[in-house]
PDB file of C-alpha atoms in Angstrom:
ATOM      1  CA  UNK A   1      11.920  25.385  -5.122  1.00 66.00           C
ATOM      2  CA  UNK A   2      15.180  23.492  -5.568  1.00 82.00           C
ATOM      3  CA  UNK A   3      15.955  21.083  -2.766  1.00 94.00           C
ATOM      4  CA  UNK A   4      19.314  21.480  -1.036  1.00 98.00           C
ATOM      5  CA  UNK A   5      21.049  18.302   0.126  1.00 98.00           C
ATOM      6  CA  UNK A   6      23.940  18.179   2.594  1.00 98.00           C
ATOM      7  CA  UNK A   7      26.209  15.133   2.278  1.00 98.00           C
ATOM      8  CA  UNK A   8      27.629  13.943   5.609  1.00 98.00           C
ATOM      9  CA  UNK A   9      30.317  11.264   5.554  1.00 98.00           C
ATOM     10  CA  UNK A  10      30.624   8.868   8.490  1.00 96.00           C
ATOM     11  CA  UNK A  11      33.536   6.591   7.544  1.00 95.00           C
ATOM     12  CA  UNK A  12      33.233   4.113  10.383  1.00 93.00           C
ATOM     13  CA  UNK A  13      33.515   0.359  10.703  1.00 87.00           C
ATOM     14  CA  UNK A  14      33.205   0.296  14.499  1.00 81.00           C
ATOM     15  CA  UNK A  15      29.867  -1.498  14.324  1.00 71.00           C
ATOM     16  CA  UNK A  16      30.852  -4.133  11.767  1.00 74.00           C
ATOM     17  CA  UNK A  17      32.792  -7.369  11.834  1.00 74.00           C
ATOM     18  CA  UNK A  18      34.453  -7.007   8.420  1.00 74.00           C
ATOM     19  CA  UNK A  19      36.931  -4.259   7.619  1.00 81.00           C
ATOM     20  CA  UNK A  20      36.588  -1.975   4.622  1.00 90.00           C
ATOM     21  CA  UNK A  21      33.140  -0.478   5.093  1.00 95.00           C
ATOM     22  CA  UNK A  22      34.781   2.674   6.480  1.00 94.00           C
ATOM     23  CA  UNK A  23      35.797   3.413   2.879  1.00 96.00           C
ATOM     24  CA  UNK A  24      32.164   3.460   1.794  1.00 97.00           C
ATOM     25  CA  UNK A  25      31.723   7.256   1.751  1.00 97.00           C
ATOM     26  CA  UNK A  26      34.750   7.703  -0.504  1.00 98.00           C
ATOM     27  CA  UNK A  27      33.587   4.947  -2.859  1.00 98.00           C
ATOM     28  CA  UNK A  28      30.102   6.431  -3.133  1.00 98.00           C
ATOM     29  CA  UNK A  29      31.469   9.884  -3.874  1.00 98.00           C
ATOM     30  CA  UNK A  30      33.906   8.449  -6.428  1.00 98.00           C
ATOM     31  CA  UNK A  31      30.995   6.677  -8.121  1.00 98.00           C
ATOM     32  CA  UNK A  32      29.447  10.056  -8.912  1.00 98.00           C
ATOM     33  CA  UNK A  33      27.018  10.832  -6.113  1.00 98.00           C
ATOM     34  CA  UNK A  34      27.032  14.601  -6.648  1.00 98.00           C
ATOM     35  CA  UNK A  35      26.322  14.275 -10.358  1.00 98.00           C
ATOM     36  CA  UNK A  36      23.501  11.801  -9.774  1.00 98.00           C
ATOM     37  CA  UNK A  37      21.885  14.120  -7.237  1.00 98.00           C
ATOM     38  CA  UNK A  38      22.159  17.047  -9.641  1.00 97.00           C
ATOM     39  CA  UNK A  39      20.469  14.930 -12.306  1.00 96.00           C
ATOM     40  CA  UNK A  40      17.593  14.516  -9.853  1.00 97.00           C
ATOM     41  CA  UNK A  41      17.194  18.280  -9.716  1.00 96.00           C
ATOM     42  CA  UNK A  42      18.635  18.855  -6.251  1.00 97.00           C
ATOM     43  CA  UNK A  43      21.605  20.948  -5.180  1.00 98.00           C
ATOM     44  CA  UNK A  44      24.181  18.922  -3.203  1.00 98.00           C
ATOM     45  CA  UNK A  45      26.771  20.349  -0.847  1.00 98.00           C
ATOM     46  CA  UNK A  46      29.422  18.024   0.553  1.00 98.00           C
ATOM     47  CA  UNK A  47      30.265  18.715   4.192  1.00 98.00           C
ATOM     48  CA  UNK A  48      33.081  16.157   4.149  1.00 97.00           C
ATOM     49  CA  UNK A  49      33.733  13.322   6.584  1.00 97.00           C
ATOM     50  CA  UNK A  50      33.806  13.219  10.350  1.00 93.00           C
ATOM     51  CA  UNK A  51      37.186  12.436  11.854  1.00 85.00           C
ATOM     52  CA  UNK A  52      37.020   8.780  12.860  1.00 81.00           C
ATOM     53  CA  UNK A  53      40.102   7.210  14.505  1.00 72.00           C
ATOM     54  CA  UNK A  54      41.099   3.834  13.085  1.00 75.00           C
ATOM     55  CA  UNK A  55      39.448   0.951  14.931  1.00 67.00           C
ATOM     56  CA  UNK A  56      42.814  -0.658  15.649  1.00 70.00           C
ATOM     57  CA  UNK A  57      43.759   2.279  17.878  1.00 65.00           C
ATOM     58  CA  UNK A  58      40.769   1.654  20.149  1.00 65.00           C
ATOM     59  CA  UNK A  59      39.773  -1.114  22.569  1.00 57.00           C
ATOM     60  CA  UNK A  60      36.677  -2.854  21.223  1.00 61.00           C
ATOM     61  CA  UNK A  61      35.694  -4.125  24.687  1.00 64.00           C
ATOM     62  CA  UNK A  62      36.151  -0.920  26.673  1.00 62.00           C
ATOM     63  CA  UNK A  63      32.433  -0.115  26.834  1.00 60.00           C
ATOM     64  CA  UNK A  64      29.305  -2.117  27.593  1.00 64.00           C
ATOM     65  CA  UNK A  65      29.484  -5.896  27.585  1.00 69.00           C
ATOM     66  CA  UNK A  66      28.767  -7.495  24.189  1.00 78.00           C
ATOM     67  CA  UNK A  67      28.622  -4.156  22.377  1.00 80.00           C
ATOM     68  CA  UNK A  68      31.949  -3.829  20.555  1.00 83.00           C
ATOM     69  CA  UNK A  69      33.360  -0.318  20.166  1.00 81.00           C
ATOM     70  CA  UNK A  70      30.186   1.123  21.687  1.00 86.00           C
ATOM     71  CA  UNK A  71      32.081   4.140  23.059  1.00 87.00           C
ATOM     72  CA  UNK A  72      33.388   4.935  19.590  1.00 88.00           C
ATOM     73  CA  UNK A  73      29.917   4.394  18.104  1.00 90.00           C
ATOM     74  CA  UNK A  74      28.594   6.906  20.620  1.00 94.00           C
ATOM     75  CA  UNK A  75      31.217   9.465  19.568  1.00 93.00           C
ATOM     76  CA  UNK A  76      30.509   9.105  15.850  1.00 94.00           C
ATOM     77  CA  UNK A  77      26.730   8.986  16.124  1.00 96.00           C
ATOM     78  CA  UNK A  78      26.589  11.961  18.485  1.00 97.00           C
ATOM     79  CA  UNK A  79      28.558  14.032  15.973  1.00 97.00           C
ATOM     80  CA  UNK A  80      26.324  12.834  13.161  1.00 98.00           C
ATOM     81  CA  UNK A  81      23.156  13.566  15.145  1.00 98.00           C
ATOM     82  CA  UNK A  82      24.291  17.151  15.681  1.00 98.00           C
ATOM     83  CA  UNK A  83      25.129  17.546  11.983  1.00 98.00           C
ATOM     84  CA  UNK A  84      21.792  16.087  10.864  1.00 98.00           C
ATOM     85  CA  UNK A  85      19.876  18.333  13.254  1.00 98.00           C
ATOM     86  CA  UNK A  86      21.832  21.386  12.090  1.00 98.00           C
ATOM     87  CA  UNK A  87      21.247  20.591   8.414  1.00 98.00           C
ATOM     88  CA  UNK A  88      17.516  20.331   8.975  1.00 98.00           C
ATOM     89  CA  UNK A  89      17.430  23.558  10.990  1.00 98.00           C
ATOM     90  CA  UNK A  90      19.174  25.297   8.079  1.00 98.00           C
ATOM     91  CA  UNK A  91      16.623  24.055   5.562  1.00 97.00           C
ATOM     92  CA  UNK A  92      18.699  21.335   3.909  1.00 98.00           C
ATOM     93  CA  UNK A  93      18.082  17.598   3.653  1.00 98.00           C
ATOM     94  CA  UNK A  94      20.824  15.524   5.308  1.00 98.00           C
ATOM     95  CA  UNK A  95      22.216  12.600   3.340  1.00 98.00           C
ATOM     96  CA  UNK A  96      24.465  10.465   5.554  1.00 98.00           C
ATOM     97  CA  UNK A  97      26.999   8.105   4.000  1.00 98.00           C
ATOM     98  CA  UNK A  98      28.238   5.060   5.878  1.00 95.00           C
ATOM     99  CA  UNK A  99      30.112   3.350   7.021  1.00 93.00           C
ATOM    100  CA  UNK A 100      28.322   0.540   8.772  1.00 94.00           C
ATOM    101  CA  UNK A 101      24.684   0.693   9.841  1.00 95.00           C
ATOM    102  CA  UNK A 102      25.463   1.809  13.396  1.00 94.00           C
ATOM    103  CA  UNK A 103      25.585   5.361  12.002  1.00 96.00           C
ATOM    104  CA  UNK A 104      21.793   5.200  11.720  1.00 97.00           C
ATOM    105  CA  UNK A 105      21.591   5.857  15.452  1.00 97.00           C
ATOM    106  CA  UNK A 106      22.966   9.328  14.799  1.00 98.00           C
ATOM    107  CA  UNK A 107      20.803   9.909  11.745  1.00 98.00           C
ATOM    108  CA  UNK A 108      17.613   9.029  13.601  1.00 98.00           C
ATOM    109  CA  UNK A 109      18.490  10.881  16.798  1.00 98.00           C
ATOM    110  CA  UNK A 110      19.324  14.009  14.818  1.00 98.00           C
ATOM    111  CA  UNK A 111      16.278  13.802  12.570  1.00 98.00           C
ATOM    112  CA  UNK A 112      13.960  13.243  15.555  1.00 98.00           C
ATOM    113  CA  UNK A 113      15.491  15.928  17.784  1.00 97.00           C
ATOM    114  CA  UNK A 114      12.931  18.606  16.959  1.00 96.00           C
ATOM    115  CA  UNK A 115      10.243  16.599  15.188  1.00 98.00           C
ATOM    116  CA  UNK A 116       8.118  13.484  15.256  1.00 98.00           C
ATOM    117  CA  UNK A 117       9.446  11.173  12.578  1.00 98.00           C
ATOM    118  CA  UNK A 118       8.776   7.842  10.979  1.00 98.00           C
ATOM    119  CA  UNK A 119      11.418   5.440   9.697  1.00 98.00           C
ATOM    120  CA  UNK A 120      11.487   3.060   6.754  1.00 98.00           C
ATOM    121  CA  UNK A 121      14.251   0.502   7.135  1.00 98.00           C
ATOM    122  CA  UNK A 122      15.159  -1.029   3.767  1.00 98.00           C
ATOM    123  CA  UNK A 123      17.357  -3.904   4.892  1.00 98.00           C
ATOM    124  CA  UNK A 124      17.841  -7.666   4.757  1.00 98.00           C
ATOM    125  CA  UNK A 125      18.235  -7.585   8.550  1.00 97.00           C
ATOM    126  CA  UNK A 126      16.110  -6.342  11.428  1.00 96.00           C
ATOM    127  CA  UNK A 127      18.975  -4.595  13.235  1.00 96.00           C
ATOM    128  CA  UNK A 128      16.906  -5.036  16.389  1.00 97.00           C
ATOM    129  CA  UNK A 129      19.403  -6.816  18.585  1.00 93.00           C
ATOM    130  CA  UNK A 130      20.605  -5.486  21.926  1.00 94.00           C
ATOM    131  CA  UNK A 131      23.785  -6.395  23.799  1.00 92.00           C
ATOM    132  CA  UNK A 132      21.730  -9.007  25.652  1.00 93.00           C
ATOM    133  CA  UNK A 133      20.458 -10.718  22.477  1.00 93.00           C
ATOM    134  CA  UNK A 134      23.236 -10.180  19.930  1.00 92.00           C
ATOM    135  CA  UNK A 135      25.182 -13.301  18.911  1.00 88.00           C
ATOM    136  CA  UNK A 136      28.138 -11.168  17.770  1.00 90.00           C
ATOM    137  CA  UNK A 137      28.153  -7.957  19.806  1.00 83.00           C
ATOM    138  CA  UNK A 138      28.412  -5.934  16.593  1.00 87.00           C
ATOM    139  CA  UNK A 139      26.499  -2.671  16.983  1.00 89.00           C
ATOM    140  CA  UNK A 140      25.532  -2.473  13.304  1.00 93.00           C
ATOM    141  CA  UNK A 141      22.946  -5.114  14.214  1.00 90.00           C
ATOM    142  CA  UNK A 142      21.434  -2.915  16.942  1.00 93.00           C
ATOM    143  CA  UNK A 143      20.561   0.597  15.650  1.00 96.00           C
ATOM    144  CA  UNK A 144      16.780   0.259  15.455  1.00 98.00           C
ATOM    145  CA  UNK A 145      16.587  -1.178  18.957  1.00 97.00           C
ATOM    146  CA  UNK A 146      18.889   1.583  20.170  1.00 97.00           C
ATOM    147  CA  UNK A 147      16.856   4.399  18.647  1.00 98.00           C
ATOM    148  CA  UNK A 148      13.639   2.979  20.094  1.00 98.00           C
ATOM    149  CA  UNK A 149      15.118   2.406  23.560  1.00 97.00           C
ATOM    150  CA  UNK A 150      14.544  -1.335  23.554  1.00 96.00           C
ATOM    151  CA  UNK A 151      16.017  -3.533  26.293  1.00 92.00           C
ATOM    152  CA  UNK A 152      19.541  -2.512  27.263  1.00 94.00           C
ATOM    153  CA  UNK A 153      19.085   0.736  25.336  1.00 94.00           C
ATOM    154  CA  UNK A 154      16.219   2.001  27.489  1.00 96.00           C
ATOM    155  CA  UNK A 155      17.138   5.425  28.837  1.00 96.00           C
ATOM    156  CA  UNK A 156      20.433   5.601  26.928  1.00 96.00           C
ATOM    157  CA  UNK A 157      20.198   9.263  26.000  1.00 96.00           C
ATOM    158  CA  UNK A 158      22.744   9.386  23.170  1.00 97.00           C
ATOM    159  CA  UNK A 159      21.101   6.430  21.407  1.00 97.00           C
ATOM    160  CA  UNK A 160      17.380   7.134  21.845  1.00 98.00           C
ATOM    161  CA  UNK A 161      15.444   9.057  19.172  1.00 98.00           C
ATOM    162  CA  UNK A 162      12.880  10.880  21.261  1.00 95.00           C
ATOM    163  CA  UNK A 163      10.606  11.820  18.358  1.00 97.00           C
ATOM    164  CA  UNK A 164      10.328   8.257  17.032  1.00 98.00           C
ATOM    165  CA  UNK A 165       7.624   5.771  18.011  1.00 98.00           C
ATOM    166  CA  UNK A 166       7.491   2.048  17.290  1.00 98.00           C
ATOM    167  CA  UNK A 167       4.202   2.363  15.435  1.00 98.00           C
ATOM    168  CA  UNK A 168       5.854   4.665  12.876  1.00 98.00           C
ATOM    169  CA  UNK A 169       8.659   2.229  11.979  1.00 98.00           C
ATOM    170  CA  UNK A 170       8.460  -0.112   8.993  1.00 98.00           C
ATOM    171  CA  UNK A 171      11.108  -2.687   8.080  1.00 98.00           C
ATOM    172  CA  UNK A 172      10.975  -3.601   4.391  1.00 98.00           C
ATOM    173  CA  UNK A 173      12.595  -6.673   2.853  1.00 98.00           C
ATOM    174  CA  UNK A 174      13.499  -8.598   6.016  1.00 98.00           C
ATOM    175  CA  UNK A 175      14.931 -12.042   5.319  1.00 97.00           C
ATOM    176  CA  UNK A 176      17.578 -12.658   8.000  1.00 96.00           C
ATOM    177  CA  UNK A 177      16.778 -12.326  11.695  1.00 95.00           C
ATOM    178  CA  UNK A 178      18.231 -13.879  14.850  1.00 92.00           C
ATOM    179  CA  UNK A 179      15.967 -15.875  17.159  1.00 92.00           C
ATOM    180  CA  UNK A 180      15.975 -13.579  20.194  1.00 94.00           C
ATOM    181  CA  UNK A 181      15.905 -10.562  17.870  1.00 95.00           C
ATOM    182  CA  UNK A 182      12.722 -11.868  16.252  1.00 96.00           C
ATOM    183  CA  UNK A 183      11.087 -12.112  19.678  1.00 95.00           C
ATOM    184  CA  UNK A 184      12.062  -8.507  20.422  1.00 95.00           C
ATOM    185  CA  UNK A 185      10.492  -7.329  17.168  1.00 97.00           C
ATOM    186  CA  UNK A 186       7.285  -9.292  17.815  1.00 96.00           C
ATOM    187  CA  UNK A 187       6.958  -7.617  21.223  1.00 96.00           C
ATOM    188  CA  UNK A 188       6.851  -4.141  19.635  1.00 97.00           C
ATOM    189  CA  UNK A 189       4.497  -2.180  17.398  1.00 98.00           C
ATOM    190  CA  UNK A 190       7.056  -2.091  14.573  1.00 98.00           C
ATOM    191  CA  UNK A 191       5.591  -3.142  11.209  1.00 98.00           C
ATOM    192  CA  UNK A 192       7.580  -5.713   9.247  1.00 98.00           C
ATOM    193  CA  UNK A 193       7.331  -6.581   5.567  1.00 98.00           C
ATOM    194  CA  UNK A 194       9.438  -9.623   4.747  1.00 98.00           C
ATOM    195  CA  UNK A 195      10.701 -10.612   1.322  1.00 98.00           C
ATOM    196  CA  UNK A 196       7.777 -13.039   1.229  1.00 98.00           C
ATOM    197  CA  UNK A 197       5.415 -10.063   1.457  1.00 98.00           C
ATOM    198  CA  UNK A 198       7.215  -8.433  -1.461  1.00 98.00           C
ATOM    199  CA  UNK A 199       7.011 -11.697  -3.426  1.00 98.00           C
ATOM    200  CA  UNK A 200       3.285 -12.032  -2.780  1.00 98.00           C
ATOM    201  CA  UNK A 201       2.161  -8.396  -2.999  1.00 98.00           C
ATOM    202  CA  UNK A 202       4.807  -6.617  -5.041  1.00 98.00           C
ATOM    203  CA  UNK A 203       7.201  -3.849  -4.113  1.00 98.00           C
ATOM    204  CA  UNK A 204       4.747  -1.052  -4.946  1.00 98.00           C
ATOM    205  CA  UNK A 205       2.025  -2.130  -2.514  1.00 98.00           C
ATOM    206  CA  UNK A 206       4.521  -2.922   0.236  1.00 98.00           C
ATOM    207  CA  UNK A 207       6.378   0.388  -0.081  1.00 98.00           C
ATOM    208  CA  UNK A 208       3.155   2.377  -0.167  1.00 98.00           C
ATOM    209  CA  UNK A 209       1.988   0.615   2.995  1.00 98.00           C
ATOM    210  CA  UNK A 210       5.342   1.304   4.659  1.00 98.00           C
ATOM    211  CA  UNK A 211       5.003   4.980   3.767  1.00 98.00           C
ATOM    212  CA  UNK A 212       1.532   5.021   5.319  1.00 98.00           C
ATOM    213  CA  UNK A 213       2.992   3.592   8.534  1.00 98.00           C
ATOM    214  CA  UNK A 214       5.896   6.033   8.647  1.00 98.00           C
ATOM    215  CA  UNK A 215       3.874   9.151   7.777  1.00 98.00           C
ATOM    216  CA  UNK A 216       0.939   8.553  10.120  1.00 98.00           C
ATOM    217  CA  UNK A 217       0.965  11.604  12.399  1.00 98.00           C
ATOM    218  CA  UNK A 218       4.634  12.408  11.764  1.00 98.00           C
ATOM    219  CA  UNK A 219       6.489  15.452  10.448  1.00 98.00           C
ATOM    220  CA  UNK A 220       8.554  13.457   7.957  1.00 98.00           C
ATOM    221  CA  UNK A 221      10.330  10.175   7.326  1.00 98.00           C
ATOM    222  CA  UNK A 222      13.914   9.010   7.715  1.00 98.00           C
ATOM    223  CA  UNK A 223      14.891   6.578   4.967  1.00 98.00           C
ATOM    224  CA  UNK A 224      17.608   4.090   5.877  1.00 98.00           C
ATOM    225  CA  UNK A 225      18.922   2.137   2.902  1.00 98.00           C
ATOM    226  CA  UNK A 226      21.309  -0.721   3.594  1.00 98.00           C
ATOM    227  CA  UNK A 227      22.725  -1.964   0.301  1.00 98.00           C
ATOM    228  CA  UNK A 228      22.401  -5.564   1.490  1.00 97.00           C
ATOM    229  CA  UNK A 229      18.657  -5.043   1.030  1.00 98.00           C
ATOM    230  CA  UNK A 230      19.333  -5.889  -2.588  1.00 98.00           C
ATOM    231  CA  UNK A 231      20.224  -9.350  -3.786  1.00 98.00           C
ATOM    232  CA  UNK A 232      23.999  -9.959  -3.703  1.00 98.00           C
ATOM    233  CA  UNK A 233      23.974 -10.399  -7.470  1.00 97.00           C
ATOM    234  CA  UNK A 234      22.950  -6.738  -7.681  1.00 97.00           C
ATOM    235  CA  UNK A 235      25.035  -5.435  -4.758  1.00 98.00           C
ATOM    236  CA  UNK A 236      28.056  -7.678  -4.150  1.00 98.00           C
ATOM    237  CA  UNK A 237      30.035  -5.145  -2.099  1.00 97.00           C
ATOM    238  CA  UNK A 238      28.391  -5.578   1.300  1.00 97.00           C
ATOM    239  CA  UNK A 239      29.618  -7.190   4.494  1.00 93.00           C
ATOM    240  CA  UNK A 240      26.582  -9.335   5.329  1.00 94.00           C
ATOM    241  CA  UNK A 241      25.038 -10.466   2.032  1.00 96.00           C
ATOM    242  CA  UNK A 242      21.844 -12.530   2.100  1.00 97.00           C
ATOM    243  CA  UNK A 243      20.523 -14.258  -0.995  1.00 98.00           C
ATOM    244  CA  UNK A 244      16.983 -13.582  -2.140  1.00 98.00           C
ATOM    245  CA  UNK A 245      16.927  -9.789  -1.957  1.00 98.00           C
ATOM    246  CA  UNK A 246      15.167  -7.231  -4.104  1.00 98.00           C
ATOM    247  CA  UNK A 247      16.120  -6.680  -7.709  1.00 98.00           C
ATOM    248  CA  UNK A 248      17.653  -3.578  -9.256  1.00 98.00           C
ATOM    249  CA  UNK A 249      14.310  -2.509 -10.666  1.00 98.00           C
ATOM    250  CA  UNK A 250      12.381  -3.206  -7.445  1.00 98.00           C
ATOM    251  CA  UNK A 251      14.857  -1.068  -5.498  1.00 98.00           C
ATOM    252  CA  UNK A 252      14.444   1.837  -7.906  1.00 98.00           C
ATOM    253  CA  UNK A 253      10.666   1.493  -7.845  1.00 98.00           C
ATOM    254  CA  UNK A 254      10.692   1.744  -4.047  1.00 98.00           C
ATOM    255  CA  UNK A 255      12.922   4.832  -4.077  1.00 98.00           C
ATOM    256  CA  UNK A 256      10.743   6.444  -6.740  1.00 98.00           C
ATOM    257  CA  UNK A 257       7.729   5.969  -4.466  1.00 98.00           C
ATOM    258  CA  UNK A 258       9.665   7.566  -1.608  1.00 98.00           C
ATOM    259  CA  UNK A 259      10.343  10.575  -3.825  1.00 98.00           C
ATOM    260  CA  UNK A 260       6.745  10.782  -4.966  1.00 97.00           C
ATOM    261  CA  UNK A 261       5.512  10.817  -1.367  1.00 98.00           C
ATOM    262  CA  UNK A 262       7.478  14.048  -0.665  1.00 97.00           C
ATOM    263  CA  UNK A 263       7.729  12.826   2.926  1.00 98.00           C
ATOM    264  CA  UNK A 264      11.473  12.194   3.158  1.00 98.00           C
ATOM    265  CA  UNK A 265      13.120  14.225   5.912  1.00 98.00           C
ATOM    266  CA  UNK A 266      16.535  12.566   6.027  1.00 98.00           C
ATOM    267  CA  UNK A 267      18.298   9.775   4.150  1.00 98.00           C
ATOM    268  CA  UNK A 268      21.259   7.453   4.557  1.00 98.00           C
ATOM    269  CA  UNK A 269      23.201   4.949   2.487  1.00 98.00           C
ATOM    270  CA  UNK A 270      25.106   2.324   4.475  1.00 98.00           C
ATOM    271  CA  UNK A 271      27.189  -0.845   4.332  1.00 96.00           C
ATOM    272  CA  UNK A 272      28.950  -0.261   1.003  1.00 97.00           C
ATOM    273  CA  UNK A 273      32.264  -2.097   1.323  1.00 97.00           C
ATOM    274  CA  UNK A 274      34.582  -1.404  -1.626  1.00 96.00           C
ATOM    275  CA  UNK A 275      37.007  -4.164  -0.582  1.00 95.00           C
ATOM    276  CA  UNK A 276      34.262  -6.696  -1.287  1.00 96.00           C
ATOM    277  CA  UNK A 277      32.830  -4.881  -4.302  1.00 96.00           C
ATOM    278  CA  UNK A 278      33.321  -5.583  -8.015  1.00 95.00           C
ATOM    279  CA  UNK A 279      34.421  -2.542 -10.069  1.00 96.00           C
ATOM    280  CA  UNK A 280      32.699  -0.214  -7.561  1.00 97.00           C
ATOM    281  CA  UNK A 281      29.367  -1.629  -8.732  1.00 98.00           C
ATOM    282  CA  UNK A 282      27.637  -1.394  -5.349  1.00 98.00           C
ATOM    283  CA  UNK A 283      28.755   2.174  -4.754  1.00 98.00           C
ATOM    284  CA  UNK A 284      27.493   3.144  -8.203  1.00 98.00           C
ATOM    285  CA  UNK A 285      24.179   1.483  -7.436  1.00 98.00           C
ATOM    286  CA  UNK A 286      23.978   3.462  -4.196  1.00 98.00           C
ATOM    287  CA  UNK A 287      24.321   6.747  -6.091  1.00 98.00           C
ATOM    288  CA  UNK A 288      21.629   5.751  -8.560  1.00 98.00           C
ATOM    289  CA  UNK A 289      19.191   4.765  -5.822  1.00 98.00           C
ATOM    290  CA  UNK A 290      19.835   8.019  -3.993  1.00 98.00           C
ATOM    291  CA  UNK A 291      18.991   9.910  -7.167  1.00 98.00           C
ATOM    292  CA  UNK A 292      15.702   8.014  -7.475  1.00 98.00           C
ATOM    293  CA  UNK A 293      14.860   8.768  -3.829  1.00 98.00           C
ATOM    294  CA  UNK A 294      15.449  12.464  -4.472  1.00 98.00           C
ATOM    295  CA  UNK A 295      13.202  12.514  -7.533  1.00 97.00           C
ATOM    296  CA  UNK A 296      15.113  11.415 -10.638  1.00 96.00           C
ATOM    297  CA  UNK A 297      12.755  10.009 -13.262  1.00 89.00           C
ATOM    298  CA  UNK A 298      13.093   8.416 -16.673  1.00 82.00           C
ATOM    299  CA  UNK A 299      10.947  11.180 -18.199  1.00 70.00           C
TER     300      UNK A 299
END
């Protein structure tokens, strides 16, 4: 049976500290997302973008202390959560386009609304800060902690993914983490595979182990793919690049394993910033990786 995919654009930069990432959904579409998905054998439908007021029209400090634009993040992610939940209820797979990584709060909340889910977080960063630990106050560094109800996010209904447990979360490719954030991660049952693990064991073994973590006793897996997971030489158009990331081929191999598992419940592409990109290279890469995650093969 052909898989139906619903594209949901969340053009927000509320959670980031560099402007331009709000144009990510448009750049990814322009790079040929629909065609790549069709080449993977799925049927995409584009639901358009959510209406997101420009950040300059809002007060970044109007909400919680050291959580910039948190009220706006709540608005966007609540809308996205509803759209993700609706897509799943209607038998389609939601594909969210960021925008910065704060949108993942909505993706996870929506995906976990009526199911127990796992999460694989392909990212250079842990995104496990809270307002109390964050050096910057940027919410794109907080979505995993928010979804799991860690620290300041405990009991925050709009941000907590009720069907998600720490033991079903795997971070893959970590290579940049703040000091207090690292302590938060160590105090949880989240599984972390650093770039050193990938160097020593290879992307295939690490991704398969991450899938085992995320599928253990769950109804499906949310895949969160931050393009800064890749080395900046492969993906230059990101706001927080970190040298030493995965290669083009390693990234495709991981997404191919995701497809082969048939466990993916929801998917997101985040942190593509066309202002920082070179000839839309990162957006094009995002479309290709999405196609691999949805089953595109060489033969």
